XYZ file of C-alpha atoms in Angstrom:
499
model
C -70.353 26.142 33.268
C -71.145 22.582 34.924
C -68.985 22.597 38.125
C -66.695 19.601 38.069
C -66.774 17.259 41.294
C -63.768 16.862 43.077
C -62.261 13.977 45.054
C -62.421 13.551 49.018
C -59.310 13.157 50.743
C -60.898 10.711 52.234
C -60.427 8.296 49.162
C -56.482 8.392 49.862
C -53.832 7.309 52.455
C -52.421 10.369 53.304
C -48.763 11.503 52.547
C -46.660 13.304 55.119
C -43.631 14.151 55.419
C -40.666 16.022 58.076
C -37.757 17.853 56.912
C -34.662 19.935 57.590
C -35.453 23.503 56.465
C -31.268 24.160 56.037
C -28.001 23.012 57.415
C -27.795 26.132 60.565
C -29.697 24.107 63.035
C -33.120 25.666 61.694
C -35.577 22.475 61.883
C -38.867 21.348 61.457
C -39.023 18.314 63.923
C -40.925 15.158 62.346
C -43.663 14.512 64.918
C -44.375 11.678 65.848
C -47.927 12.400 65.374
C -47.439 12.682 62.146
C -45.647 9.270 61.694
C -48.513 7.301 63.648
C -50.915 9.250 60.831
C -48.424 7.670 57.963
C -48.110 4.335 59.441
C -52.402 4.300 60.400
C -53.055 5.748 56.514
C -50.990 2.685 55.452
C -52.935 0.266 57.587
C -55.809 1.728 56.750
C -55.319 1.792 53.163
C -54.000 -2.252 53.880
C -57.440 -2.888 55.464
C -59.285 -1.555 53.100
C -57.861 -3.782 50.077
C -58.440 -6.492 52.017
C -62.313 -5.712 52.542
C -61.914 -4.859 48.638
C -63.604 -2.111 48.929
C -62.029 -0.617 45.889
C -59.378 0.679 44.230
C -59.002 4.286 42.858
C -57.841 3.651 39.009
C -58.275 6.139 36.216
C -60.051 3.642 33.317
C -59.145 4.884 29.890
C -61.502 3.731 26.599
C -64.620 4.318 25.064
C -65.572 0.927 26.760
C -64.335 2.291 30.605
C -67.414 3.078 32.144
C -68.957 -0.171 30.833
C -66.193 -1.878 32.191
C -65.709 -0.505 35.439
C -69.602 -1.339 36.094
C -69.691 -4.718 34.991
C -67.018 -5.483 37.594
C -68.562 -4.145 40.444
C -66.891 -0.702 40.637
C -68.261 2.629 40.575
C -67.618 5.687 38.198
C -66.712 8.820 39.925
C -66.071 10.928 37.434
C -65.984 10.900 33.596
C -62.589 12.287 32.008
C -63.990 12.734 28.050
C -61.095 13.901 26.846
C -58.786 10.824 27.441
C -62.347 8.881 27.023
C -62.041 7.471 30.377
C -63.080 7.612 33.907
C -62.249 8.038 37.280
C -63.379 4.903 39.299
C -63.202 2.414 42.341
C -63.167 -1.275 41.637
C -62.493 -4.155 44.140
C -59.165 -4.759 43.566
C -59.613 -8.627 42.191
C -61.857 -7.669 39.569
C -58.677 -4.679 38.385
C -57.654 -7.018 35.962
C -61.169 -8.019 34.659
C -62.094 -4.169 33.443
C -58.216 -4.467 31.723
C -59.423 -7.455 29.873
C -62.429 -5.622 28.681
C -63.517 -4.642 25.217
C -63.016 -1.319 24.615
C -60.338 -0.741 27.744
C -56.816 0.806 26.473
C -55.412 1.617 29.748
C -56.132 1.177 33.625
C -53.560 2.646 35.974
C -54.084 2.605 39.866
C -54.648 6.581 40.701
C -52.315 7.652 43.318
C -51.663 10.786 45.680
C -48.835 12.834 45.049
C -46.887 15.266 47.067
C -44.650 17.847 46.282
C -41.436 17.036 48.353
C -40.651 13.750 50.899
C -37.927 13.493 52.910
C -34.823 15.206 54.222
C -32.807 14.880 50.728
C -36.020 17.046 49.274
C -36.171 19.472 51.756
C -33.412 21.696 50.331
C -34.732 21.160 46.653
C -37.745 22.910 47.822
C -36.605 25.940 49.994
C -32.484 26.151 49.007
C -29.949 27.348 51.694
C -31.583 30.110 53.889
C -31.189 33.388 53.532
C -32.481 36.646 54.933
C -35.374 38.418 54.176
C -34.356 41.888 51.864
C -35.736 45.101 51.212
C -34.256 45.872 48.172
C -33.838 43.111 45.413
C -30.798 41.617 45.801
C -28.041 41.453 43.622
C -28.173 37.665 42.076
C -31.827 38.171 41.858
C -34.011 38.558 38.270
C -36.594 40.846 38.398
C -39.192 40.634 35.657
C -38.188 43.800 34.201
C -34.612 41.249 33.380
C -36.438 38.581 32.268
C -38.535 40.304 29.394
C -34.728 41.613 28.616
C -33.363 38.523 28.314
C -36.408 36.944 26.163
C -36.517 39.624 23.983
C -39.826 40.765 24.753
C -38.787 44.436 25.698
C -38.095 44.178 21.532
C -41.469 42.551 20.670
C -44.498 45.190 20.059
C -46.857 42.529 22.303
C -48.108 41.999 25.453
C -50.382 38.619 25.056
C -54.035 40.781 24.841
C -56.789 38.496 24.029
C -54.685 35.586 24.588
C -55.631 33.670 28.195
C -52.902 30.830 29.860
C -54.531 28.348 32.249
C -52.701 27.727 34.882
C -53.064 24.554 36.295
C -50.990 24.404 39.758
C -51.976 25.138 43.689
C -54.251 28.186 43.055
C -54.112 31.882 42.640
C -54.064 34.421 45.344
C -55.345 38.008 44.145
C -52.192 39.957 45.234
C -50.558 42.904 43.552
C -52.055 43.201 39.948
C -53.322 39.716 40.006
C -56.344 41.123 41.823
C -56.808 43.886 39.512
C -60.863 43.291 37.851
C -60.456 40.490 34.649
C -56.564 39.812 35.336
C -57.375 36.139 36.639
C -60.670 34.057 36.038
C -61.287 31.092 38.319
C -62.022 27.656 36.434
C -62.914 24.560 39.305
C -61.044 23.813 42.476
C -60.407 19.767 41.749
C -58.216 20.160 44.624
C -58.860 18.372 48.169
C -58.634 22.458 49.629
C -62.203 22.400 47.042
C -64.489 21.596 50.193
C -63.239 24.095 52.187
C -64.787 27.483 51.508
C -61.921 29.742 52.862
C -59.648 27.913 50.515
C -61.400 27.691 47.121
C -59.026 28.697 44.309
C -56.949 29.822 46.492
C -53.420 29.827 47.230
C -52.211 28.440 50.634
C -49.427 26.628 49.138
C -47.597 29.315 47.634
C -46.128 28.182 44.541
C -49.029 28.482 41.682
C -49.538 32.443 42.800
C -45.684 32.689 42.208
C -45.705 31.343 38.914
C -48.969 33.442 38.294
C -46.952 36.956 38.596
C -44.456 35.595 36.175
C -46.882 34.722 33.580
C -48.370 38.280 34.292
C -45.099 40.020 34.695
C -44.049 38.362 31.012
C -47.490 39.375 28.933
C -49.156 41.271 31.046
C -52.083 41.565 28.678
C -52.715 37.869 29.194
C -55.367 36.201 31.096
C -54.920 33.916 33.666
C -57.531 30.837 33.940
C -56.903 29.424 37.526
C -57.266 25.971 37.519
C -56.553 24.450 40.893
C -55.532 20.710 41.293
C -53.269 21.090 44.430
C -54.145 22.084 47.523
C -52.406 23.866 50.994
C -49.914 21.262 51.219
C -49.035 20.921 47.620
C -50.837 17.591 47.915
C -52.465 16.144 43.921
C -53.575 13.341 42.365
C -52.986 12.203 38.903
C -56.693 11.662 38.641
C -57.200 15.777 40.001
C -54.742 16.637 37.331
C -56.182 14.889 34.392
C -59.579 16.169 35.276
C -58.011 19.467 35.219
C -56.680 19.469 31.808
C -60.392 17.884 30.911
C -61.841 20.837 32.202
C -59.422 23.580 30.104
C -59.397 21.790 26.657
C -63.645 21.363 27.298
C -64.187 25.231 28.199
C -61.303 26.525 26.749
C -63.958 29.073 24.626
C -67.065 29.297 26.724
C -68.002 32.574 28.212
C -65.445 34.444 26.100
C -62.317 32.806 27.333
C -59.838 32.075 24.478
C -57.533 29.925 26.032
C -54.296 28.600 23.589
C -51.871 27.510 26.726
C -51.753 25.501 29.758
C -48.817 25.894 31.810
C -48.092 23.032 33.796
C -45.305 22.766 36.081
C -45.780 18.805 37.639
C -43.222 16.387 37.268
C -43.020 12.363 37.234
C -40.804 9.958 36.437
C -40.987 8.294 32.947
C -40.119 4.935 34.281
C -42.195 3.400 31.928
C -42.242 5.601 28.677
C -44.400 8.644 27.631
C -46.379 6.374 25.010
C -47.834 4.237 28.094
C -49.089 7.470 30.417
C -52.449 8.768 30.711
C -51.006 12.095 31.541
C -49.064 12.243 27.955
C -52.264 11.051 26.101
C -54.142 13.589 27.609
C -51.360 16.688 27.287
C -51.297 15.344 23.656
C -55.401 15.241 23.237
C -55.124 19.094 24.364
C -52.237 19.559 21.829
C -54.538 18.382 19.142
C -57.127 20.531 20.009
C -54.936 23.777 19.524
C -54.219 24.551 22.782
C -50.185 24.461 23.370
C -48.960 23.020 26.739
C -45.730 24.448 28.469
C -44.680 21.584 30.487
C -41.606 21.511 33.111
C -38.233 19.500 32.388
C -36.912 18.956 35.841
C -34.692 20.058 38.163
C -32.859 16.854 38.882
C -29.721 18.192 36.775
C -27.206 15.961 35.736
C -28.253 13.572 38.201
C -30.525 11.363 35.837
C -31.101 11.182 32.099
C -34.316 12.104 30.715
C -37.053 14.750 31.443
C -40.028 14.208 33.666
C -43.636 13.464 32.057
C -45.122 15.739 30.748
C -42.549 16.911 29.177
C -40.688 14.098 28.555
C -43.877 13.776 25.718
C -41.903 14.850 22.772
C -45.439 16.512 21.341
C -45.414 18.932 23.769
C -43.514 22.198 24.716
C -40.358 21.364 27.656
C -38.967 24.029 29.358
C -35.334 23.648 30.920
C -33.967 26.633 33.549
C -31.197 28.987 32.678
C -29.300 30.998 34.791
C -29.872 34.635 34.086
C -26.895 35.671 36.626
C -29.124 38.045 38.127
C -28.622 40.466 34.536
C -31.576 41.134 31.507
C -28.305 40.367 29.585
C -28.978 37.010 27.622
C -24.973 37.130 26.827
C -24.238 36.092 30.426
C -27.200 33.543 30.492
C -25.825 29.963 31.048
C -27.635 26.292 31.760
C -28.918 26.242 35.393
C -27.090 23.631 37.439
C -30.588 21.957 38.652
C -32.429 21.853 35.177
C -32.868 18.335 33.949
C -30.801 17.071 31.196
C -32.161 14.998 27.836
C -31.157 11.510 27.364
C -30.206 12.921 23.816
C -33.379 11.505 22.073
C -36.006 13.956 23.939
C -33.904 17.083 25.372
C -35.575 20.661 26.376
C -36.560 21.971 23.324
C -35.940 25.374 25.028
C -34.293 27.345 28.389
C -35.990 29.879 29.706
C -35.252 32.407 32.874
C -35.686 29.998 36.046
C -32.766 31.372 38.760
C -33.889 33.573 41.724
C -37.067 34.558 40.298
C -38.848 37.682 42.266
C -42.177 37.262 42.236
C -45.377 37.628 44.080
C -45.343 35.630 47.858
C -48.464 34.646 49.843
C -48.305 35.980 52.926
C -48.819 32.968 55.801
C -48.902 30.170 53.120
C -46.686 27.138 53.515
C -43.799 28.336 50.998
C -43.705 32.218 52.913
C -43.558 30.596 56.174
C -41.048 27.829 55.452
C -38.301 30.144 53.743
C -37.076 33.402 54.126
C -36.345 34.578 50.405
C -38.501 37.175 50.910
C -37.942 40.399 48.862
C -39.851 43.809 50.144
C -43.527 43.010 51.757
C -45.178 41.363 48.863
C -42.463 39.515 47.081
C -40.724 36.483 47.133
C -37.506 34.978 45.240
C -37.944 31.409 43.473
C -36.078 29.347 40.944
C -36.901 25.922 39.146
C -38.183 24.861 35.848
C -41.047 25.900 37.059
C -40.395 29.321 36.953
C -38.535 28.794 33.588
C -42.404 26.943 32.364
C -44.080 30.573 33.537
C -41.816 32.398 31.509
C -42.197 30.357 28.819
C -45.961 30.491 28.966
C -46.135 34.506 29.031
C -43.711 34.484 25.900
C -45.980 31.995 23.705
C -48.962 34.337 24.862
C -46.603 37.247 23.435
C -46.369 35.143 20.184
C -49.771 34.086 20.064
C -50.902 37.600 19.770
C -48.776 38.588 17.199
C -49.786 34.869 15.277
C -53.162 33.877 16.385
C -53.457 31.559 13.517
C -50.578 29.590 14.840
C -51.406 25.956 15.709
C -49.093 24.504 18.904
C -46.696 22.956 16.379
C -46.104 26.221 14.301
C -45.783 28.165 17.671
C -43.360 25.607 19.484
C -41.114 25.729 16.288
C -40.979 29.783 16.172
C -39.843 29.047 19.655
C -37.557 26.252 18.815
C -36.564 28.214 15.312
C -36.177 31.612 17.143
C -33.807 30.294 20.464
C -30.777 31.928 21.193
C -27.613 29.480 20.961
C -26.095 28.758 24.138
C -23.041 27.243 25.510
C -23.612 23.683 26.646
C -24.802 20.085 24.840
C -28.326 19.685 23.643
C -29.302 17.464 26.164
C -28.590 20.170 28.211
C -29.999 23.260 26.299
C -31.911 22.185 23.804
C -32.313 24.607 20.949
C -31.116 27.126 23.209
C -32.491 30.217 25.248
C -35.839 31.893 24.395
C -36.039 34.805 22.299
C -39.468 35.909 21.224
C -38.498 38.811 18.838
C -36.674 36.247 16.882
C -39.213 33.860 16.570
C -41.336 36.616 15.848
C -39.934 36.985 12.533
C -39.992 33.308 11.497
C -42.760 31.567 9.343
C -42.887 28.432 10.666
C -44.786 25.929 7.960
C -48.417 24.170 9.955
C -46.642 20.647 10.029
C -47.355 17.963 12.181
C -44.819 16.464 14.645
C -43.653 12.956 13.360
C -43.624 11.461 17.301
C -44.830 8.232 18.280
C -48.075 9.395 19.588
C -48.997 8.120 23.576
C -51.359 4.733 23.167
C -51.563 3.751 26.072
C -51.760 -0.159 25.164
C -49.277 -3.060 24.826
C -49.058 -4.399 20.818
C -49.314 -8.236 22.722
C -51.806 -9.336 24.512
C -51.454 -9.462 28.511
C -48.425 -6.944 27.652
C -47.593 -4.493 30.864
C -50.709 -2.883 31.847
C -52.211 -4.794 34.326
C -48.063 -5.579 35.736
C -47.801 -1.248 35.593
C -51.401 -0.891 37.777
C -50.172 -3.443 40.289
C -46.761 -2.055 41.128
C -48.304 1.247 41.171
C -50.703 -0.401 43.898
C -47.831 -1.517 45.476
C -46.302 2.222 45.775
C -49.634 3.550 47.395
C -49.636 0.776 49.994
C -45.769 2.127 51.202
C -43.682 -0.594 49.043
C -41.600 2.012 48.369
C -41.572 4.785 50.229
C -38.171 5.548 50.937
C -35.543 7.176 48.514
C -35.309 11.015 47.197
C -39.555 10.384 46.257
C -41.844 8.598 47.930
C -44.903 9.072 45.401
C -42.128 9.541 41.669
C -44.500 12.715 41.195
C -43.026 16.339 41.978
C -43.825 19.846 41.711
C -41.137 21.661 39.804
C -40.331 24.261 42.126
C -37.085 24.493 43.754
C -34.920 26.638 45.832
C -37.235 29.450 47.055
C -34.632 31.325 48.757
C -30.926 32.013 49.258
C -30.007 29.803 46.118
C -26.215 29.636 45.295
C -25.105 31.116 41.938
């Protein structure tokens, strides 16, 4: 397969970040080092505007490349399935390649990271707690979740069916390193230069999702498709290069893949229809390959899902509470999983509290909590999680129903969910249950959404106003509040949660 280039770090202002591991007096001190860095990036990034340089956008149209060379810019890399490209372009001629023929979209590319400030911190890592032996009590072993999804009821175990998993990387720990279990697509993260670090997991989180998939369908195949690196540091152009890649190859060299988990979040400030993100999760859609996307885990604290899964075409995952039982009868809305604004809700929960699943010994998660369960496991909960789970059960399904296109599988899903206590906004259609949605027949219709388009119906309209605030954000206009970049990993709580 044609290796993929990836972008330097060098092309962004860094993001860091100090915060307050948990409320005992355990602390990571912000050093001032590490301020000087934010404030120089910031400069830096300043300066370089002014010398106009360029500007990273992400050009979408069959006209992008045209346009980005016309005004000066450079291509970096070509994104066919949105029909765009990856590109620098001096930031006064931004607004020329918008007004150019065959140009639907340009949005300034931005780095993300995964948490910010103090507010975050406990999002991320949860209330400390000590490292057990045995699995605690209010924990969910795999073992529970298959009970509580039904799958101990479903004849399946997701053969022949391979998940991409596009996150921080995949360590080869416990079964994951057994021969065939995981193959490794590109690195498009910034870890992708570094050798010791290529596919790899220092982060933590995508090797903890990994074992869930696994532990779920543990006939499935895992496609490792890295687009965040040690620090849980992305890029909206890294991530839609990584979907690129899976649709592409999804059948070369005998891979079959029909899912992409992806458990990133941002904000849907400006609608789904207007994000290059939704029109490529919906391009992959179309081309029969189902995408398991994250709610949230902002609770009742906001309406509305995060993007992707805010896309209504695609399949959003919300987090139940399992109680630390394989008993779906004591299963309940988690307290941290995004609610609906009652137009686009979850369309299903899955198992997301207190996790156990595989750790990575020394990587930023293992070293910054101390949910640790055993030697080689580690306790995690979030919509991520719930996304993993989800994934492994439409591998189950997909088995079973390998003619079934993405919308017949997410309505088996949909069709098949148990009823829970709770509004739709918070639960959707309810809790997953893949040996009811075994049974169903769902009918090969297609979803009657507004499809993403990326363009204003008037001329002018917002695009060129979107790109410019966005520039705005990159250059530290607004870097204070709960996020400083609006784009999250959905991982929360990796130890000690309260249930």
């Amino acid at each position: 397969m044609r290796r993929v280039g990836e972008l330097s770090p060098a092309d962004w202002p860094r993001v860091f970040y100090g915060v307050r591991w948990d409320g005992r007096g355990r602390g990571l001190v912000i050093a001032a080092g590490l301020i000087a860095a934010l404030l120089c990036s910031l400069v830096l990034a300043s300066s370089a505007l002014a010398a106009d340089k360029g500007v990273p956008v992400v050009v979408v149209g069959k006209g992008s490349a045209r346009a980005v060379k016309a005004a000066g810019g450079k291509v970096t890399h070509r994104v066919r399935l949105i029909d765009g490209v990856i590109a620098k372009v001096p930031a006064r001629s931004v607004r020329a390649v918008r007004r150019a023929r065959g140009v639907r979209s340009v949005v300034v590319d931005r780095a993300f990271k995964t948490r910010s400030d103090d507010d975050d911190a406990d999002a991320l890592l949860g209330e400390s707690a000590p490292a057990t032996d045995d699995v605690p009590a209010d924990a969910t072993t795999l073992a529970e979740v298959r009970r509580s999804i039904g799958a101990d009821r479903l004849d399946a175990s997701g053969d022949g069916v391979d998940v991409a998993l596009i996150d921080s990387g995949i360590t080869p720990v416990g079964d994951l390193a057994d021969p065939g279990r995981v193959v490794n697509g590109p690195d498009f993260s910034f870890d992708a230069r570094n050798p010791a670090l290529r596919h790899l997991d220092a982060f933590g989180h995508g090797t903890h999702l990994a074992g869930i998939v696994a532990g779920v369908a543990p006939g499935a195949r895992l496609v490792n498709v890295k687009a965040a690196n040690a620090e849980g540091l992305t890029s909206l152009s890294q991530l839609l290069m990584a979907i690129d890649y899976t649709v592409r190859y999804r059948h070369a060299n005998g891979l079959n893949v029909r899912v992409i988990s992806l458990a990133v979040g941002a904000d849907n400030d400006d609608g789904y229809q207007r994000e290059p993100l939704a029109w490529a999760v919906e391009r992959a859609w179309n081309a029969g390959v189902a995408v398991v996307a994250a709610g949230g885990n902002d609770g009742s604290d906001r309406d509305g899902l995060e993007l992707p899964a805010a896309d209504p075409f695609v399949i959003a995952v919300g987090g139940a509470d399992t109680q630390g039982t394989g008993n779906p009868a004591d299963d309940e809305v988690a307290d941290w999983s995004s609610r609906g604004d009652g137009t686009r809700n979850p369309d299903v929960l899955a198992p997301g509290s207190s996790i156990v699943s595989y750790r990575v010994p020394g990587s930023f998660i293992d070293q910054s909590s101390e949910g640790r369960v055993g030697d080689d496991r580690q306790r995690g909960s979030g919509t991520s999680q719930a996304t993993a789970v989800a994934a492994g059960a439409a591998a189950l399904l997909l088995q079973r129903h390998g003619d079934w296109s993405p919308d017949q599988l997410k309505a088996a899903l949909r069709d098949g969910a148990r009823s829970m206590a709770g509004s739709r906004r918070a639960v959707g259609e309810g809790e997953i249950d893949v040996a009811a949605s075994d049974t169903l027949s769902p009918a090969d219709q297609a979803q009657g959404f507004a499809p993403a388009r990326l363009f204003d119906s008037t001329p002018g309209g917002r695009r060129f106003s979107v790109a410019v605030r966005r520039l705005r954000d990159l250059l530290g206009r607004r870097w204070t509040g709960r996020r400083w970049t609006g784009v999250k990993w959905n991982g929360v709580k990796w130890n000690g949660v309260k249930w």
